[in-house]
Short mmCIF file of C-alpha atoms in Angstrom, two decimals:
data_model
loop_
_atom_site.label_atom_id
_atom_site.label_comp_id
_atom_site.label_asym_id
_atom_site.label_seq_id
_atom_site.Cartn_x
_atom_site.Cartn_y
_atom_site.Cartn_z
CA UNK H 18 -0.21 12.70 -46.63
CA UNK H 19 0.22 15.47 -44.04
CA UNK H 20 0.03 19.06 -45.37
CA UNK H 21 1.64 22.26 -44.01
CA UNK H 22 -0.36 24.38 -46.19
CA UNK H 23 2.10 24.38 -49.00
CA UNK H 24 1.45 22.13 -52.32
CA UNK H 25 3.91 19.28 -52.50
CA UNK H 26 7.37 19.99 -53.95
CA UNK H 27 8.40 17.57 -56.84
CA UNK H 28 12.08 16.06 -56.57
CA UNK H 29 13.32 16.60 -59.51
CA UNK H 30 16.70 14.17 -61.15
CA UNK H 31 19.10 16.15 -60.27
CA UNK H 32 18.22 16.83 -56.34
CA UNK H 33 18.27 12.62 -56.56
CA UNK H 34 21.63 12.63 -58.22
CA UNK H 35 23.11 14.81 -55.66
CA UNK H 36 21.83 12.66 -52.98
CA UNK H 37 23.06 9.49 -54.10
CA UNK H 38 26.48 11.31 -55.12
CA UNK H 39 26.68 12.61 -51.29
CA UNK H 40 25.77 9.02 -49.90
CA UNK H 41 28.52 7.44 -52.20
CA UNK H 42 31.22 10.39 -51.58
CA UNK H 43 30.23 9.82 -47.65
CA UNK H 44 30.74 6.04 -47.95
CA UNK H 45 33.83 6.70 -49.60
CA UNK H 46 35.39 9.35 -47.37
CA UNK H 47 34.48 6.73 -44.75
CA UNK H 48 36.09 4.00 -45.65
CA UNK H 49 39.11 6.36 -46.81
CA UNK H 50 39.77 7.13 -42.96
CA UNK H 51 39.47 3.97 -41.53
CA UNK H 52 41.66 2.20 -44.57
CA UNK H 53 44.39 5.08 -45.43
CA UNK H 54 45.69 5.01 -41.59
CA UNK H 55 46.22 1.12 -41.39
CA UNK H 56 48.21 0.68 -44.74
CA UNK H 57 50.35 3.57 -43.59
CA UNK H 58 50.64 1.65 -40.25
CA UNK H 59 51.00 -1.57 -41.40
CA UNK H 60 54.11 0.10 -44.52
CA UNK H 61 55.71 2.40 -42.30
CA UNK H 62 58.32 1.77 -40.21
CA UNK H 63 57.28 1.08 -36.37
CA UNK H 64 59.09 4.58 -35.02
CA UNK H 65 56.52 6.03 -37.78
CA UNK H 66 53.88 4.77 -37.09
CA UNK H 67 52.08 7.36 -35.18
CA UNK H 68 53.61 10.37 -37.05
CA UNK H 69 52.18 9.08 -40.45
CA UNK H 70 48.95 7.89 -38.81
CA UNK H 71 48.56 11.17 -37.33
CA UNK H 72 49.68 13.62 -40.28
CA UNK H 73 47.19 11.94 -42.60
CA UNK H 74 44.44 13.02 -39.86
CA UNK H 75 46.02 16.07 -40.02
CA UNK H 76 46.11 16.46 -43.78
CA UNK H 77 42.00 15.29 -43.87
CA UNK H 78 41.54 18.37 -41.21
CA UNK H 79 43.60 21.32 -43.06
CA UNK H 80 42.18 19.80 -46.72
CA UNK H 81 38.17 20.14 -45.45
CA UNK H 82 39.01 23.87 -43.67
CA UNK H 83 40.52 24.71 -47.05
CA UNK H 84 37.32 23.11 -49.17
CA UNK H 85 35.21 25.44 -46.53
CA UNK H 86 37.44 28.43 -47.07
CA UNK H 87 37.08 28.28 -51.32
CA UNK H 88 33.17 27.45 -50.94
CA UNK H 89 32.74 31.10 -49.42
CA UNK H 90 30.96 32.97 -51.72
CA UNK H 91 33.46 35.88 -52.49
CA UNK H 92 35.81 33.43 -53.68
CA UNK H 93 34.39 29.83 -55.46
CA UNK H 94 31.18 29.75 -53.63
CA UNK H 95 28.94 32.08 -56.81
CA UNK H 96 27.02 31.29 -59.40
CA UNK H 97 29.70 31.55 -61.98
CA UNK H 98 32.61 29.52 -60.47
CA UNK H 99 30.76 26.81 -58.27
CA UNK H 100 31.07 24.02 -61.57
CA UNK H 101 35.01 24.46 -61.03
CA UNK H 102 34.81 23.99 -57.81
CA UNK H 103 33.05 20.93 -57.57
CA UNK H 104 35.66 19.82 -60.37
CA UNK H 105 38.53 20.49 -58.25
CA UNK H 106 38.05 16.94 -56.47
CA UNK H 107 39.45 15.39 -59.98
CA UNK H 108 42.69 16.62 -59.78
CA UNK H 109 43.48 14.52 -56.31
CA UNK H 110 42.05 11.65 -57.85
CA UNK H 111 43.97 11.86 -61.19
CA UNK H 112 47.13 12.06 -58.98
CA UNK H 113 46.16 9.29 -57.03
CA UNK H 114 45.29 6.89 -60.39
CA UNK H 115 48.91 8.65 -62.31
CA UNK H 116 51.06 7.46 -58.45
CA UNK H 117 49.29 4.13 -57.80
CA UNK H 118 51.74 2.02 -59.45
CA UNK H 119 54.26 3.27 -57.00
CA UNK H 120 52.26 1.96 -53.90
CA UNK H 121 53.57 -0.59 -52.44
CA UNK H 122 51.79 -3.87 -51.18
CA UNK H 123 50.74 -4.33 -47.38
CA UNK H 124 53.06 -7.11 -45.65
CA UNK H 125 50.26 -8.41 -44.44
CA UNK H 126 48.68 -8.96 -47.77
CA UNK H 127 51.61 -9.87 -49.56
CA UNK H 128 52.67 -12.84 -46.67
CA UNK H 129 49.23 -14.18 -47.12
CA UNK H 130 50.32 -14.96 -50.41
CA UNK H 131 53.36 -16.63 -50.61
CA UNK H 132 57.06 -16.68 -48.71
CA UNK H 133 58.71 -14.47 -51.15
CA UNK H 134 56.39 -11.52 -51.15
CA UNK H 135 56.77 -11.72 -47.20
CA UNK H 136 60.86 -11.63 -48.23
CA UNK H 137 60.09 -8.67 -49.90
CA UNK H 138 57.23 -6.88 -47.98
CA UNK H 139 59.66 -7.40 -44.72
CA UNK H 140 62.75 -5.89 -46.63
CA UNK H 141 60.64 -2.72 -47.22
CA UNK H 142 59.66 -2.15 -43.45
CA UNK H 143 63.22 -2.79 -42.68
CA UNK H 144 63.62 -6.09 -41.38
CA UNK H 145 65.86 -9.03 -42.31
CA UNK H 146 64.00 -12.14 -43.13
CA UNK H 147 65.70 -15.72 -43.41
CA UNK H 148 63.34 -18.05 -45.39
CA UNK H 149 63.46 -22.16 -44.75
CA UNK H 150 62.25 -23.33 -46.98
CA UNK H 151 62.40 -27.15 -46.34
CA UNK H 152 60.23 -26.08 -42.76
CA UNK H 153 58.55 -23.55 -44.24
CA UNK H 154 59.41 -21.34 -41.23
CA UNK H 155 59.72 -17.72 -40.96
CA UNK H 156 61.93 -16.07 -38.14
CA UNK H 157 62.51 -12.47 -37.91
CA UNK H 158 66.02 -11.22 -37.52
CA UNK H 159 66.41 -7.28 -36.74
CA UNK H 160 69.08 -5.59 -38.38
CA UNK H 161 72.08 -4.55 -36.42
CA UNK H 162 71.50 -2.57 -33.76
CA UNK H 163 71.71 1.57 -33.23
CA UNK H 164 74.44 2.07 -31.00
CA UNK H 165 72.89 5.14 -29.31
CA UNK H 166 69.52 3.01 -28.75
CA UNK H 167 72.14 0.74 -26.44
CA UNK H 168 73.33 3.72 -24.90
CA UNK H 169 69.44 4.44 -24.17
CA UNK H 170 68.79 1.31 -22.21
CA UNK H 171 68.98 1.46 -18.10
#
């Protein structure tokens, strides 16, 4: 074992802990950015699509400048507030566990499953679906047109 002069520092449990709860928040936030924007893609509307994909982005930015701004030291970032500030990630998450009923289902996930879900999943991005069921065929109808999108076209 190479020596730099000093005696060898002990890791104690809780330095551990905090590593392995940085890996698994890292993993997390990962996975958070790559799945977040493709639900909201795949739920929202197609003349949404970027603005949702891109205000989430936008939301991840402003939400780690304001975790930076509290961590200062003259406002959360002392000896005697820093518990409450690592606590303040549990009020997202109870939000998110309280509103998760009201998510609603990918249309990809839910037309996997069976022809009805796709009925339904469709109806929620806004398009009409017709169901045969003795072919077992799908076809798309849009709804009726915008009249100014007509008055768009060359």
């Amino acid at each position: 074992i190479p020596r730099c002069g000093a005696p060898p520092c002990p890791v104690g449990a809780g330095v551990v802990l905090m590593l392995v709860g940085r890996v698994v928040t890292g993993v997390a936030c990962g996975a958070t950015t790559v799945v977040v924007p493709m639900y909201l893609g795949e739920i929202s509307p197609p003349q949404l699509r970027g603005t949702l994909g891109t205000c989430f982005q936008l939301c991840c930015t402003v939400a780690m400048l304001f975790a930076q701004v509290l961590g200062l030291p003259s406002l959360m970032g002392n000896a005697a507030l820093w518990p409450a500030y690592v606590l303040l990630v549990l009020a997202p998450a109870g939000l998110q566990l309280l509103l998760r009923e009201h998510l609603v289902e990918s249309p990809r996930w839910l037309a996997g499953r069976s022809h009805e879900d796709a009925f339904l999943a469709q109806q929620v991005r806004g398009l009409a679906l017709t169901l045969t069921r003795s072919t077992l065929a799908l076809t798309l109808a849009r709804p009726s047109p915008n009249p100014n999108e007509d008055a768009l076209q060359p």
